[in-house]
GROMACS .gro file of C-alpha atoms in nm:
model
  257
    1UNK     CA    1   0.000   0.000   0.000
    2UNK     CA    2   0.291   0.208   0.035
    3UNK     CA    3   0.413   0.148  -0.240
    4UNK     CA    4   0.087   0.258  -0.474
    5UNK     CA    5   0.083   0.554  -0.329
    6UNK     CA    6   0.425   0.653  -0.351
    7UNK     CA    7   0.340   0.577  -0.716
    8UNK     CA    8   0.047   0.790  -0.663
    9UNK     CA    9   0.207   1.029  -0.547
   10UNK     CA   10   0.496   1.062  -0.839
   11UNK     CA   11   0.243   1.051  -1.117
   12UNK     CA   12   0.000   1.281  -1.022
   13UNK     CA   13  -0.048   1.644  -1.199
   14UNK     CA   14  -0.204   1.908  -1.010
   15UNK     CA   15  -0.404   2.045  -1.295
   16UNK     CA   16  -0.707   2.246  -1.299
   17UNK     CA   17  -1.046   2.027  -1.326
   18UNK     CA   18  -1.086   2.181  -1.691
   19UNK     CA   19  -0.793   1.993  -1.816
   20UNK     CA   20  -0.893   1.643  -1.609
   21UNK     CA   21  -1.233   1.625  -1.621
   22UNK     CA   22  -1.296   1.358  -1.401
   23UNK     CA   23  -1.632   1.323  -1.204
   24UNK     CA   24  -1.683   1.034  -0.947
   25UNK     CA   25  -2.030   0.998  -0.832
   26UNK     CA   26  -2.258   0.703  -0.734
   27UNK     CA   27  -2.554   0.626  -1.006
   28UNK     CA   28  -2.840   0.848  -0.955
   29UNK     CA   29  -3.169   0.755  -0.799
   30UNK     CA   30  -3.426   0.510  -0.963
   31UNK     CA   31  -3.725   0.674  -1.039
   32UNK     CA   32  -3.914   0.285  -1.040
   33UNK     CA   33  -3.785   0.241  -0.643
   34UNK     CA   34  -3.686   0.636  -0.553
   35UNK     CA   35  -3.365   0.453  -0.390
   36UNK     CA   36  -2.947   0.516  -0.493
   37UNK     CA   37  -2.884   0.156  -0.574
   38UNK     CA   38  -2.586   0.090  -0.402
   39UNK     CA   39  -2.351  -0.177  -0.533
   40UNK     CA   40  -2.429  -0.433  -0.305
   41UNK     CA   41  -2.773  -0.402  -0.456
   42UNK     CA   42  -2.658  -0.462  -0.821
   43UNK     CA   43  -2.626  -0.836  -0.915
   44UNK     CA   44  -2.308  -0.844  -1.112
   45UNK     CA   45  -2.432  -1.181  -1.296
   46UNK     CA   46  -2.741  -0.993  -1.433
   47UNK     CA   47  -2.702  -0.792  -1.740
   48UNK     CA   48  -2.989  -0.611  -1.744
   49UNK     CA   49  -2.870  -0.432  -1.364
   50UNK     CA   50  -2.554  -0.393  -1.430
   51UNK     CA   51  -2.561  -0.198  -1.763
   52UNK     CA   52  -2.863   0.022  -1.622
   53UNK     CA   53  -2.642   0.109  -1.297
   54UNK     CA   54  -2.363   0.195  -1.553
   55UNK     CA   55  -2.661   0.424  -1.729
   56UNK     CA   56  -2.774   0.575  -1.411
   57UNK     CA   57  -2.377   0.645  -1.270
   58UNK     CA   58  -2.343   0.810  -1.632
   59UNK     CA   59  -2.634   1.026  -1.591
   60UNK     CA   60  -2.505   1.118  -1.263
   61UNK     CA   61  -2.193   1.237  -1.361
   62UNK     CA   62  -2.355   1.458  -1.715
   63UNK     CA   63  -2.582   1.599  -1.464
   64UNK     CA   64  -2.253   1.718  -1.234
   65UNK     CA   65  -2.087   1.832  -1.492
   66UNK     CA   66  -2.271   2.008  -1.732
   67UNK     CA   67  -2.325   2.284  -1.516
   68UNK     CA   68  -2.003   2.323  -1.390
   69UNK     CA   69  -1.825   2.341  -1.761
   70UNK     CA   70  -2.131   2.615  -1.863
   71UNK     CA   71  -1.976   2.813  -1.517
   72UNK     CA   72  -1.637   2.812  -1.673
   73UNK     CA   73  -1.777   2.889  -2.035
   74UNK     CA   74  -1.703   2.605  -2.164
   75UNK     CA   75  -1.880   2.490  -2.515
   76UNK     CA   76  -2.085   2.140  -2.477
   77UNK     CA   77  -2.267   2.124  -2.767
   78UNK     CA   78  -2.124   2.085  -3.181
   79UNK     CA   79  -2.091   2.336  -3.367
   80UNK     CA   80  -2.364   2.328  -3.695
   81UNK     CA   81  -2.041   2.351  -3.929
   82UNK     CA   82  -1.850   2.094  -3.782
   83UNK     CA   83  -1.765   1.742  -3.926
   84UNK     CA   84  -1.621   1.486  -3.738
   85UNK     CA   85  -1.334   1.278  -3.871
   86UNK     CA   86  -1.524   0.963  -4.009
   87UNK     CA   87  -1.417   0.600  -3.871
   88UNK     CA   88  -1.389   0.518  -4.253
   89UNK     CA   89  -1.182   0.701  -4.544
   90UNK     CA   90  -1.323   0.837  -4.817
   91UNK     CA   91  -1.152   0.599  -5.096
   92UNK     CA   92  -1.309   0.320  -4.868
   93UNK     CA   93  -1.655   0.475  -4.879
   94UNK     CA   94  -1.617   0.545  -5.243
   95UNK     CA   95  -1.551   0.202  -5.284
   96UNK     CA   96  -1.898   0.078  -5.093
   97UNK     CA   97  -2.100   0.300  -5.337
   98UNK     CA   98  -1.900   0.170  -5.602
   99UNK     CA   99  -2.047  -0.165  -5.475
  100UNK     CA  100  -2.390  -0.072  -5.384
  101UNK     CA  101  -2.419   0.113  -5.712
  102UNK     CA  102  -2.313  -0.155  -5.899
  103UNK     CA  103  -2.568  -0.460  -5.666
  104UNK     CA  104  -2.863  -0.177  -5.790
  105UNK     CA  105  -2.769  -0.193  -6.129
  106UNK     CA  106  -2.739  -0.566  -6.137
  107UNK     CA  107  -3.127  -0.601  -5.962
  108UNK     CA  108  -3.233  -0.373  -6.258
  109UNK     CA  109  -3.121  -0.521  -6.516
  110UNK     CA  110  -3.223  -0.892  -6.405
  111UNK     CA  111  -3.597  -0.682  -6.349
  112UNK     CA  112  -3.572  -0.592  -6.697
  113UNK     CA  113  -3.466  -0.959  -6.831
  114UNK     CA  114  -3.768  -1.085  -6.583
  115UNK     CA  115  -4.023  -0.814  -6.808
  116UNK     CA  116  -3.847  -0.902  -7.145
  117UNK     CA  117  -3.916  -1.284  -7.089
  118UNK     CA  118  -4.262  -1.245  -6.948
  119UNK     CA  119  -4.367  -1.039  -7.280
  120UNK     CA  120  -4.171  -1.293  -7.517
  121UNK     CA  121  -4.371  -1.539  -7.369
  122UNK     CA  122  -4.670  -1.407  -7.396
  123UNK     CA  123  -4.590  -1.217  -7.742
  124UNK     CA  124  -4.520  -1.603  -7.860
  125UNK     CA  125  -4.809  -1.711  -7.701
  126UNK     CA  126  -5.061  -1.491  -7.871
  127UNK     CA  127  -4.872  -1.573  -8.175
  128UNK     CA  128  -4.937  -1.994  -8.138
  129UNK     CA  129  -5.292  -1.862  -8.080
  130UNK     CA  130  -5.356  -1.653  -8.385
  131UNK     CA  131  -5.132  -1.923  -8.607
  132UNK     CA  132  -5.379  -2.188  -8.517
  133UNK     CA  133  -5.723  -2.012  -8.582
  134UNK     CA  134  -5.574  -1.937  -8.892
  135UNK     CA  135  -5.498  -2.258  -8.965
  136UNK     CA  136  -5.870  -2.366  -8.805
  137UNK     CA  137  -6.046  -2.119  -9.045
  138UNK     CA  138  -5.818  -2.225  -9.358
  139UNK     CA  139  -5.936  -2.605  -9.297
  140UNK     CA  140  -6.271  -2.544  -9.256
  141UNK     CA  141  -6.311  -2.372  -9.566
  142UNK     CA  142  -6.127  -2.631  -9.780
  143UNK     CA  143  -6.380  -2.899  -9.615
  144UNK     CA  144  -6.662  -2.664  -9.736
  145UNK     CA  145  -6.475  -2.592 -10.084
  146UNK     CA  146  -6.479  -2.983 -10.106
  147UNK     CA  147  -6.808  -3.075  -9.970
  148UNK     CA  148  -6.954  -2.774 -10.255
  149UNK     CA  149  -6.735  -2.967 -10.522
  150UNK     CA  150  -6.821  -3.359 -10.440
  151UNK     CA  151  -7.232  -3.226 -10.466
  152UNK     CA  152  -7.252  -3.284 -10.063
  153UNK     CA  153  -7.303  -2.935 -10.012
  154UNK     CA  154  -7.476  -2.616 -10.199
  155UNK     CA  155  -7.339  -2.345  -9.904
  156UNK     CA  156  -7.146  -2.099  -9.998
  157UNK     CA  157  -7.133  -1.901  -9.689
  158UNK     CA  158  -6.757  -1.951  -9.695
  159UNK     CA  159  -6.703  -1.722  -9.991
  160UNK     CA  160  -6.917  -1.423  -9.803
  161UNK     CA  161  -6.650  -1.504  -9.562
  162UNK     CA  162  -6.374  -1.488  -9.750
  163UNK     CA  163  -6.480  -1.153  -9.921
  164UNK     CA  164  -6.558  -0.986  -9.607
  165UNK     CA  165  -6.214  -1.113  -9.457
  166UNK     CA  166  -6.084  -0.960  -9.785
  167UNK     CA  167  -6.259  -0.601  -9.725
  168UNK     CA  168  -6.095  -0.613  -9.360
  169UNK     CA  169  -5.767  -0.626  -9.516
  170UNK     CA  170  -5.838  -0.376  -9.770
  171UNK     CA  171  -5.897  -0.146  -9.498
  172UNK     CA  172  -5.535  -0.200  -9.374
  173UNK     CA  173  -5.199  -0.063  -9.507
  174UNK     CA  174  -5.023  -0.214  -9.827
  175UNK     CA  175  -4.760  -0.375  -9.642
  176UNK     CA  176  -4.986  -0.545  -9.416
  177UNK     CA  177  -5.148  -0.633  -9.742
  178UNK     CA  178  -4.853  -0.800  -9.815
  179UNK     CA  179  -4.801  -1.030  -9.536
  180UNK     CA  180  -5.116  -1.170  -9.489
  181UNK     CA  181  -5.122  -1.481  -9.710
  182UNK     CA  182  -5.219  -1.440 -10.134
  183UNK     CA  183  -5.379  -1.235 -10.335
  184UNK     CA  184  -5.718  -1.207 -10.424
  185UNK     CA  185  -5.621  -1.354 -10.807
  186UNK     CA  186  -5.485  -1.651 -10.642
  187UNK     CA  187  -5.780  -1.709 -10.390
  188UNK     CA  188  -6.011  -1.703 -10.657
  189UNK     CA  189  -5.836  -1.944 -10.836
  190UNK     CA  190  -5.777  -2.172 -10.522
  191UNK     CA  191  -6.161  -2.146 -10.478
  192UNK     CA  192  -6.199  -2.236 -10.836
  193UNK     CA  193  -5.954  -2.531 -10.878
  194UNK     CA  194  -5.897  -2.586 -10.547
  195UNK     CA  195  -5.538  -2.709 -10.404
  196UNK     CA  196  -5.486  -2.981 -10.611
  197UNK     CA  197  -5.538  -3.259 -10.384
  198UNK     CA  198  -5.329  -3.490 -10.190
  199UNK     CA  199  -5.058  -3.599 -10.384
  200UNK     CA  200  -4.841  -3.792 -10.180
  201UNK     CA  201  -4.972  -4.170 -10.080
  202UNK     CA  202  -5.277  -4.100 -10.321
  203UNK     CA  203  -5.246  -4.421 -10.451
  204UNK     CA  204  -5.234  -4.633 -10.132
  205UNK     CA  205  -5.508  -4.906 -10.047
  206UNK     CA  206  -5.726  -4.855  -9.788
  207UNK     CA  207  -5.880  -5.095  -9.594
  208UNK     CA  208  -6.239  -4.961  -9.788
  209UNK     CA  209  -6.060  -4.991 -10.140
  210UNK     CA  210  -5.936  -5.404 -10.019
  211UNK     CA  211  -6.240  -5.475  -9.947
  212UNK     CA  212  -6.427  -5.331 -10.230
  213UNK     CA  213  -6.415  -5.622 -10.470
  214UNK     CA  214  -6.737  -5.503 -10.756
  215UNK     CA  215  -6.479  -5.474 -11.017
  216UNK     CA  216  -6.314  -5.825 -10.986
  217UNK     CA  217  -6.392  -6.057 -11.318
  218UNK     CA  218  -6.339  -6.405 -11.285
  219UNK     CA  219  -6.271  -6.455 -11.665
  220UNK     CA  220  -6.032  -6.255 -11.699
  221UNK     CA  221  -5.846  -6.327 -11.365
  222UNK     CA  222  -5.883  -6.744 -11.476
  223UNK     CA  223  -5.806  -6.666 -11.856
  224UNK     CA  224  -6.133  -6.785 -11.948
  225UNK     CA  225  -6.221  -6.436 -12.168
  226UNK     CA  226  -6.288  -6.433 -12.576
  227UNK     CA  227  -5.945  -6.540 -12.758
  228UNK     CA  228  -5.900  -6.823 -12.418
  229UNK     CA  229  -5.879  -7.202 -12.455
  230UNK     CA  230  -6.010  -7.402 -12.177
  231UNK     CA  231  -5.800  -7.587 -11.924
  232UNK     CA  232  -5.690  -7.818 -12.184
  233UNK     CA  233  -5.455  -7.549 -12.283
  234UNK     CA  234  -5.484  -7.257 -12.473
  235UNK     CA  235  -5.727  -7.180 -12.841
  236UNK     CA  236  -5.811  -6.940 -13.034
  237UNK     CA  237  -5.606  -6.689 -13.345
  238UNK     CA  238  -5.297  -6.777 -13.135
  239UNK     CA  239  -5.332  -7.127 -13.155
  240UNK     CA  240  -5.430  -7.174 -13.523
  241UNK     CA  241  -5.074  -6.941 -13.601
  242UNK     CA  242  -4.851  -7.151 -13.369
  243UNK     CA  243  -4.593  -7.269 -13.547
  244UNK     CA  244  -4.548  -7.710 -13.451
  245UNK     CA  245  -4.229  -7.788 -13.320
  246UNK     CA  246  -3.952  -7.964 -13.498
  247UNK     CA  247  -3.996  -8.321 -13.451
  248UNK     CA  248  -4.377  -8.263 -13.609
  249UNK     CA  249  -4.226  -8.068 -13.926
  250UNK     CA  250  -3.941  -8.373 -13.937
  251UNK     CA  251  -4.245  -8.591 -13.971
  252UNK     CA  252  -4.386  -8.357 -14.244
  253UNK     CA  253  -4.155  -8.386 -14.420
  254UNK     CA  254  -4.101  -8.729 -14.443
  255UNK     CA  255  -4.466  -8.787 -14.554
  256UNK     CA  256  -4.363  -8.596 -14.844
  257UNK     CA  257  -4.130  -8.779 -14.943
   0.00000   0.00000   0.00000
């Protein structure tokens, strides 16, 4: 104990309180139980008392203090122009917007590829959709254009159709004109002539055409038809010009002489 306080002793400064500003006080009063906590009071294993009893000694000493730093004119409070020097430099902090600019950019731009998908899906979409009821209408009126040619039909609704389909695109630009299909002097001669048919596999059997047998003729399929011999062999202009074979002529000949 000596010792410390010949320590004490050599270290200390006699300084005004301006230049130490030290203030030793107990924590003030709790408003909750109107009572200085003392520090046998404080649990030091619970948190919650402990940092509130540092609060409270804190308060104590700001309320001590403040009034004797305004009595010597001192300034407590900052100064509207003043800036503090920050924790971080500036390079660093130019660097973290750098980054942060850079995370914002990347969200917007994957926004924009989200968008840009969604309406090339559903551009493609409507686009499947309009291709088919095109190709719905186009097969219904070949059925009809068929149907009016084979007899099985006298409608013609799908030509009243066709021309006012045909005023609706009048009404449009050329160049949409253009695009949408042929023109009118090759639709009339498609409704004329028609498409020409299916041309590949036309000639395949069926299992209608095998078992359509009104055109079979047993004559001619057994060679029994005008010119035929009978199963004996064969008769007719053929058989009176067939020339007999060699041993027959040897024999001819030999009667002649």
């Amino acid at each position: 104990q000596d010792g410390l306080k010949q320590c004490l002793a050599e270290f200390r400064q006699q300084l005004a309180w301006v230049e130490r500003l030290d203030v030793t006080l107990g924590p003030v009063a709790d408003p909750v139980s109107q009572s200085a906590s003392a520090s046998d009071a404080v649990d030091p294993e619970n948190d919650f008392q402990r940092e509130m009893s540092f609060y409270r000694q804190a308060q104590a000493a700001v309320l001590e203090a403040l009034p004797r730093l305004r009595k010597l004119q001192v300034p407590t409070r900052r100064p509207d122009d003043y800036f503090a020097e920050m924790a971080k430099s500036d390079q660093q902090m130019q660097k973290i917007r750098q980054k942060l600019k850079s995370k914002q950019e990347a969200m917007e731009r994957s926004e924009k590829a989200k968008q840009l998908r969604a309406m090339r899906k559903y551009g493609k979409k409507v686009q499947v959709e309009i291709l088919q009821r095109r190709q719905k209408e186009k097969k219904n009126m070949l059925n009809a254009v068929k149907k009016y040619q084979k007899g099985l039909s006298d409608k013609l609704d799908f030509l009243d159709e066709e021309q006012t389909s045909s005023q609706g695109n009048k009404k449009g630009s050329a160049s949409q004109r253009t695009k949408k299909g042929p023109n009118a002097k090759r639709r009339y001669k498609n409704q004329k002539f028609g498409f020409g048919g299916k041309k590949k596999g036309s000639k395949w059997n069926t299992k209608e055409s095998f078992n359509d047998v009104s055109s079979f003729q047993s004559k001619v399929a057994h060679n029994k038809g005008p010119g035929k011999g009978g199963r004996g062999g064969k008769g007719g202009k053929k058989a009176l010009n067939k020339r007999p074979g060699k041993r027959a002529r040897q024999k001819m000949k030999n009667r002649a002489r």
